[in-house]
Every structure is written in structure tokens, then in C-alpha cells.
XYZ file of C-alpha atoms in Angstrom:
355
model
C -33.808 -2.029 -0.451
C -33.498 -2.330 3.666
C -31.349 -0.246 6.013
C -28.051 -1.667 6.409
C -24.831 -2.095 4.333
C -21.763 -4.002 3.316
C -18.503 -3.781 5.497
C -15.216 -4.244 4.138
C -11.558 -4.277 6.005
C -9.798 -2.633 3.514
C -10.451 0.794 1.762
C -13.222 -0.164 -0.766
C -14.297 1.220 -4.095
C -16.855 3.146 -2.239
C -14.502 4.606 -0.185
C -15.165 3.822 3.264
C -13.097 1.165 5.035
C -16.286 0.026 6.752
C -19.532 2.183 6.290
C -21.794 0.586 9.361
C -24.382 2.765 9.017
C -26.241 2.285 12.551
C -29.334 4.247 11.547
C -29.950 4.778 7.702
C -32.475 5.792 5.857
C -33.816 4.389 2.358
C -36.131 5.803 -0.084
C -37.635 3.973 -3.340
C -39.508 5.598 -5.677
C -40.996 3.869 -8.769
C -42.445 5.743 -11.501
C -43.458 4.329 -14.582
C -42.862 5.852 -18.101
C -45.932 4.796 -19.602
C -49.188 6.333 -19.086
C -51.441 3.776 -20.257
C -52.752 1.877 -16.973
C -51.310 -1.520 -15.741
C -53.102 -4.768 -17.008
C -54.107 -6.719 -13.881
C -52.534 -9.899 -12.958
C -54.851 -13.144 -13.377
C -55.687 -15.441 -10.056
C -59.156 -15.122 -8.535
C -60.407 -11.655 -9.719
C -57.230 -10.310 -11.424
C -55.178 -10.089 -7.678
C -52.259 -12.267 -6.659
C -50.594 -12.554 -3.305
C -46.768 -11.525 -4.440
C -46.229 -7.984 -5.766
C -43.364 -8.146 -8.449
C -40.222 -6.441 -7.805
C -40.657 -6.687 -4.381
C -36.644 -7.736 -4.292
C -34.332 -5.979 -6.259
C -30.622 -4.579 -6.007
C -28.948 -5.777 -3.167
C -31.531 -8.234 -1.982
C -29.271 -10.501 -0.689
C -26.784 -8.375 0.844
C -26.092 -8.467 4.978
C -27.981 -6.291 7.037
C -27.389 -4.331 9.989
C -28.126 -6.319 12.833
C -30.873 -4.857 15.017
C -34.319 -3.467 14.474
C -35.143 -1.706 11.568
C -38.865 -0.251 10.022
C -39.624 -0.212 6.511
C -42.815 1.939 5.384
C -43.955 2.188 1.654
C -46.564 4.093 0.116
C -47.993 2.284 -2.576
C -50.236 3.916 -5.540
C -51.480 2.423 -8.303
C -53.990 2.710 -11.265
C -54.821 -0.811 -13.085
C -57.485 -2.003 -15.985
C -58.367 -5.388 -16.820
C -60.473 -6.926 -20.191
C -63.356 -9.196 -20.335
C -61.804 -12.320 -18.987
C -61.107 -10.711 -15.346
C -64.441 -8.553 -15.583
C -65.937 -12.334 -16.276
C -63.917 -13.667 -13.280
C -65.179 -10.874 -10.955
C -68.742 -11.194 -11.670
C -68.682 -14.762 -10.519
C -66.771 -13.972 -7.807
C -69.038 -11.290 -6.661
C -72.112 -13.623 -7.079
C -73.889 -11.285 -9.822
C -73.557 -14.260 -11.968
C -75.025 -17.212 -10.588
C -72.461 -20.192 -10.636
C -75.507 -22.323 -12.796
C -75.520 -19.703 -15.449
C -72.946 -19.847 -18.642
C -72.115 -16.273 -19.645
C -70.165 -14.015 -21.804
C -68.868 -10.681 -20.792
C -68.108 -7.904 -22.851
C -66.841 -5.281 -20.113
C -63.617 -3.744 -18.818
C -62.373 -3.110 -15.052
C -60.806 -0.119 -13.302
C -59.032 -0.350 -10.385
C -57.197 2.267 -7.905
C -55.006 2.030 -4.857
C -53.731 3.774 -2.099
C -51.542 1.809 0.215
C -49.468 2.183 3.113
C -47.194 -0.743 4.066
C -45.038 -0.826 7.366
C -42.559 -3.650 7.786
C -40.672 -3.956 11.148
C -37.897 -6.491 11.107
C -35.016 -7.486 13.590
C -31.803 -8.776 12.417
C -30.064 -11.170 14.976
C -26.585 -10.895 15.331
C -25.696 -14.328 16.394
C -25.351 -16.515 13.153
C -28.154 -19.103 12.593
C -26.807 -22.302 10.805
C -24.178 -19.884 9.801
C -26.430 -16.921 7.983
C -28.028 -13.969 9.203
C -31.730 -14.281 10.496
C -33.905 -11.971 10.052
C -37.664 -12.039 11.372
C -40.681 -9.193 10.468
C -44.095 -8.703 9.301
C -45.957 -6.204 6.761
C -48.807 -4.522 7.893
C -51.035 -3.027 5.469
C -53.682 0.072 5.559
C -55.241 2.009 2.365
C -58.269 2.372 0.437
C -59.034 1.130 -2.996
C -61.715 1.992 -5.561
C -63.135 -0.358 -8.191
C -65.489 0.128 -11.186
C -66.800 -2.154 -13.586
C -68.569 -1.674 -16.902
C -69.744 -3.287 -19.576
C -72.843 -5.992 -21.124
C -73.392 -9.770 -19.932
C -74.976 -12.242 -22.099
C -76.137 -15.663 -21.179
C -78.249 -18.447 -20.382
C -79.181 -19.650 -16.772
C -80.355 -23.072 -16.106
C -83.511 -23.006 -13.678
C -86.095 -26.196 -12.724
C -88.272 -24.612 -15.615
C -85.727 -24.815 -18.276
C -82.998 -22.654 -19.694
C -83.550 -19.181 -19.873
C -81.197 -16.661 -21.747
C -80.600 -13.187 -20.289
C -78.993 -9.972 -21.329
C -78.224 -6.987 -18.816
C -75.567 -3.677 -18.887
C -73.877 -3.355 -15.962
C -72.210 -0.132 -14.502
C -71.062 -1.360 -10.676
C -68.398 0.498 -8.448
C -67.430 0.546 -4.826
C -64.777 1.154 -2.585
C -63.098 0.453 0.729
C -60.758 1.899 3.610
C -59.382 -0.515 6.015
C -56.560 -2.926 7.022
C -55.044 -5.433 4.682
C -53.319 -8.978 5.253
C -50.765 -9.725 7.789
C -47.526 -10.833 6.185
C -44.757 -12.470 8.229
C -41.560 -12.851 6.574
C -38.100 -14.402 7.934
C -34.570 -14.741 5.371
C -31.583 -16.120 6.231
C -28.585 -14.627 4.631
C -24.940 -15.831 3.817
C -21.863 -13.796 2.755
C -19.063 -15.052 1.003
C -16.664 -12.230 -0.133
C -18.372 -10.797 -3.055
C -20.734 -13.607 -3.294
C -24.250 -13.454 -1.178
C -27.105 -15.961 -1.014
C -30.554 -15.887 0.853
C -33.322 -17.539 1.301
C -36.645 -16.727 2.733
C -40.400 -17.460 3.802
C -43.156 -15.283 3.616
C -47.210 -16.055 3.314
C -50.278 -14.332 4.127
C -52.260 -14.293 6.845
C -56.126 -13.248 5.414
C -56.891 -11.061 7.984
C -57.674 -8.112 5.864
C -60.995 -6.045 5.006
C -62.297 -8.718 2.210
C -65.857 -9.638 1.314
C -66.180 -11.637 -1.674
C -69.419 -9.686 -2.798
C -67.662 -6.831 -2.885
C -65.391 -5.382 -6.263
C -62.876 -3.740 -4.063
C -60.813 -5.526 -1.174
C -57.592 -4.526 0.338
C -57.236 -8.700 1.446
C -57.203 -11.172 -0.785
C -59.551 -13.413 1.126
C -57.010 -16.479 1.573
C -53.977 -17.929 2.774
C -50.624 -18.437 0.874
C -47.050 -19.567 1.595
C -44.582 -17.955 -0.465
C -40.785 -19.326 -0.503
C -37.506 -19.006 -2.294
C -33.625 -18.052 -2.449
C -31.722 -15.309 -4.117
C -28.076 -14.201 -5.212
C -26.152 -10.954 -4.739
C -22.835 -10.091 -6.417
C -21.765 -6.877 -4.923
C -17.973 -5.967 -5.640
C -16.781 -3.167 -3.446
C -13.650 -2.790 -5.536
C -15.339 -2.388 -9.298
C -18.944 -0.776 -7.946
C -20.641 -4.080 -9.905
C -23.692 -5.300 -8.514
C -26.505 -7.792 -9.572
C -28.969 -9.179 -8.033
C -31.781 -12.073 -8.208
C -34.584 -13.604 -6.309
C -36.522 -16.577 -7.460
C -39.369 -17.699 -5.500
C -43.056 -19.470 -5.655
C -46.461 -19.216 -4.081
C -48.609 -21.906 -2.709
C -52.404 -20.296 -2.365
C -54.903 -22.079 -0.151
C -58.751 -22.187 -0.910
C -60.648 -19.232 -0.825
C -63.350 -20.695 1.437
C -65.893 -17.655 0.977
C -65.576 -18.727 -3.119
C -64.302 -22.121 -3.330
C -61.349 -20.739 -5.816
C -57.942 -21.734 -5.363
C -55.348 -20.075 -7.397
C -52.515 -21.825 -9.109
C -48.834 -21.963 -7.957
C -47.334 -18.338 -8.798
C -43.452 -18.396 -10.058
C -41.906 -15.098 -9.822
C -38.127 -13.692 -10.377
C -37.158 -10.173 -9.563
C -33.643 -9.140 -10.243
C -31.682 -5.665 -10.354
C -28.451 -5.024 -11.829
C -26.280 -1.945 -10.970
C -23.043 0.213 -11.264
C -21.765 2.530 -8.708
C -20.707 4.805 -10.689
C -19.297 6.599 -7.575
C -18.871 6.009 -4.297
C -22.699 7.756 -3.624
C -24.112 7.391 -7.239
C -25.404 3.741 -8.672
C -27.564 3.640 -11.938
C -28.297 0.319 -13.802
C -31.720 -1.846 -14.690
C -34.281 -3.529 -12.622
C -37.115 -6.147 -13.822
C -39.148 -8.981 -13.070
C -40.968 -12.054 -14.458
C -44.264 -13.030 -13.147
C -45.753 -16.398 -14.374
C -48.221 -18.984 -12.840
C -47.188 -22.348 -13.615
C -50.337 -24.244 -12.370
C -53.843 -23.495 -12.883
C -56.684 -22.335 -11.228
C -58.719 -24.803 -9.750
C -62.032 -25.641 -7.212
C -65.534 -25.721 -7.302
C -65.796 -22.056 -7.544
C -63.976 -21.769 -10.697
C -66.107 -20.593 -13.422
C -63.284 -19.484 -15.989
C -61.050 -21.993 -16.458
C -57.089 -21.792 -15.975
C -56.880 -18.115 -15.992
C -53.125 -18.091 -15.729
C -51.114 -14.852 -14.810
C -48.179 -13.738 -16.810
C -46.071 -10.186 -16.649
C -42.511 -9.685 -17.720
C -40.935 -6.364 -17.293
C -37.913 -4.286 -17.381
C -36.232 -0.683 -16.642
C -33.565 1.662 -15.592
C -32.704 2.109 -11.817
C -30.527 5.536 -10.477
C -29.578 5.562 -6.745
C -27.698 8.133 -4.579
C -26.282 7.702 -0.967
C -27.071 10.628 1.193
C -24.490 11.087 4.386
C -26.659 12.266 7.111
C -25.605 13.976 10.471
C -28.395 13.912 12.725
C -28.337 11.218 15.576
C -31.163 8.370 15.640
C -32.312 7.978 19.472
C -31.748 4.646 20.573
C -28.589 4.295 18.635
C -25.203 3.955 19.510
C -23.217 5.180 16.711
C -23.098 9.275 15.486
C -22.300 7.595 12.027
C -25.297 7.770 9.876
C -26.181 7.089 6.031
C -29.007 7.525 3.870
C -29.947 6.605 0.206
C -32.238 7.933 -2.621
C -32.941 5.930 -5.287
C -35.348 6.058 -8.337
C -36.122 2.974 -10.581
C -38.036 3.569 -13.832
C -39.871 0.763 -14.550
C -42.731 0.018 -17.275
C -44.283 -2.446 -15.052
C -46.800 -3.909 -17.746
C -47.518 -0.314 -18.897
C -48.630 0.812 -15.375
C -48.886 4.382 -14.306
C -48.142 4.592 -10.456
C -45.747 5.627 -7.453
C -44.026 3.389 -4.821
C -41.812 5.210 -2.259
C -40.107 2.903 0.329
C -38.546 4.236 3.568
C -36.580 2.217 6.273
C -34.699 3.267 9.164
C -32.768 0.908 11.119
C -30.713 0.717 14.288
């Protein structure tokens, strides 16, 4: 949820004729309702470009023109079974590509990441809509461990040689992640709001194909889609949905290419008062194409995640003046969303400031 809000020429259900928050602070906390670790997505090594749930309530609502800065702290603890462990063994080169192998192992990963997203929303319409340009930068730490047995056969000039071993591998990395430029266009027609977006991955982050832990994903990607928000200031009803698709380029280090990914993020809420809202959020993530490339030793390996959970929000008026802003009318928003997120255990905190 970004800084900015929808204005209305009349007295609205929210209790103001026009909020016009020239400066706003939005905080979003995601706390899982289950203590079980999250099951990692498929794609190469169990990592996808898209973070399910990136868009939620008010996704297509108009933004306040000018600069905004969104900062996100993201913590997650995930686990994966034999399929992902086998993929990581091939990806890191611990199983040669000339070998056939069965892996009975598990993978555990923990990440603490900070994301910073500056954006600028233009006041002048572009093709009748509101254009916002920005980029996401990432810095943080990830640690990963893999434990289990590997059995198989290795093709050599002397013939096929069987092998069996026990692996207990772990590593960690601190550094910058990939850069994610993003552009959105939003249109408003009364209670109906529409948006389209395009983003992608510039693979500049900390990545080494021989390492288990990586902050970058090792390949470029393009993601695009569209969304809709119904927001009725008179009744307080709100619903948002954003559908997108990711095309992944080949990882040149591993010659592995993820299939096309589909994702649908949604949120529905009711403003119970002019400051308090409650509702549901969720997402559907499905890899609609198979993984491929000469480095693909694990087959189709498709991702699939579906989740839903409740959300609570509270709008807090602020009285301080932000330097560089032309209005002393400020608002903040504090929201909690409790999502099952594939049985994950994690916390996401997001803050945004707009001028």
C-alpha cells in the first residue's frame, strides 16, 4: 500500500471532503498464523522472481502526485523437500550433469531483507492515466542449509559408476539484491479504478551458482499485468485484484530457464469507520510453463501456491510537518494482515512516505 489516497468532491463515508495527504506514512505488517515453515516455490532452485502478495487492497487506487519512498523489511523462514534439494544439488554443481541421482534431503533457508522503492507519480496525465515510475533496491542476508543423502550413477569413460553419500551443506551471504524497475498507469472512473504495470529483474545482485544462499536470482525477467480496484467512499466497500505474468530469461551460469509464471493478488476490505478497515487478502501463484534449458536436470518443476487470510487496517492522523511538502495536513495508516502464506512463519513491515 503506497502513500496517497482517493479524493472526493463531496462529503464521503470516510468523513472528509478531500483527504489530500501530501505526506503520509503507511505501515503494513504480515504475520503468519502458522508456525510451520513455508514451502519454497519451484522454479530454479525453489526461487521465483515474483513475491506473491506484492499487490493487495487499493492496488489500483490513484496515487498522490510527486515523490514517494517505500521501505520494506521482509523476514522469512522457508523449507523444501527432496525435489528442491535435488535441484539445488544440480544447480550448485555438487551433482555433475552427467549423473543420474536420487536425493532424500531437506533444505532450510532464512532471509532478512530490506527493500527500498523510490517512485515518482506525474501530475500530468499520460494516455489519460496517472503514470508512476520507480525502482526497487534490495539489501540483506540469507542463510541456507541442505541435509540428506544422495545416491545415483555417474557416467565416466570407464563406464557407469554408482555412488552414495551424505551431504550436510550450509552457507550464507550478505549483500545487495537485484534491481527491479517498475512503471504503473492508473485510471479512475468514480468508484472504479484500473491499472496496468510492467516491472522486471536486472540481475545485479549477489549471486553465485555454486552457492546455496543468494540474494539475486541470477537471471533477468519481465513481468507485466493489470488490476482493478472497486472503492466506494459512501459505503466503505473495497475490492482489488491484480493479475500478472512473468517471463524468465535463461540463467547463463546454469543454462536453466524457468517457465512462465502466473500470479493473481487480491484484497477485499470494509471500512467499518472512517479510520478502521477489515477484510481478507490472498493470492494464487501458478507456473503455467515448464522449466527448460540444457541445465534443467529436474524436469518441468512447476510452482503452485494458494493462500488467503484476514487483514486489519487503521488510519492514524499525523500532526507533524514533513520538510519539502506544501501542506500541513498529514495522515498515516497502520495495517495488519494475517496470512497463512503456505504455512509460513514470517514478518513483513512496509513503510511509505509521499510528498
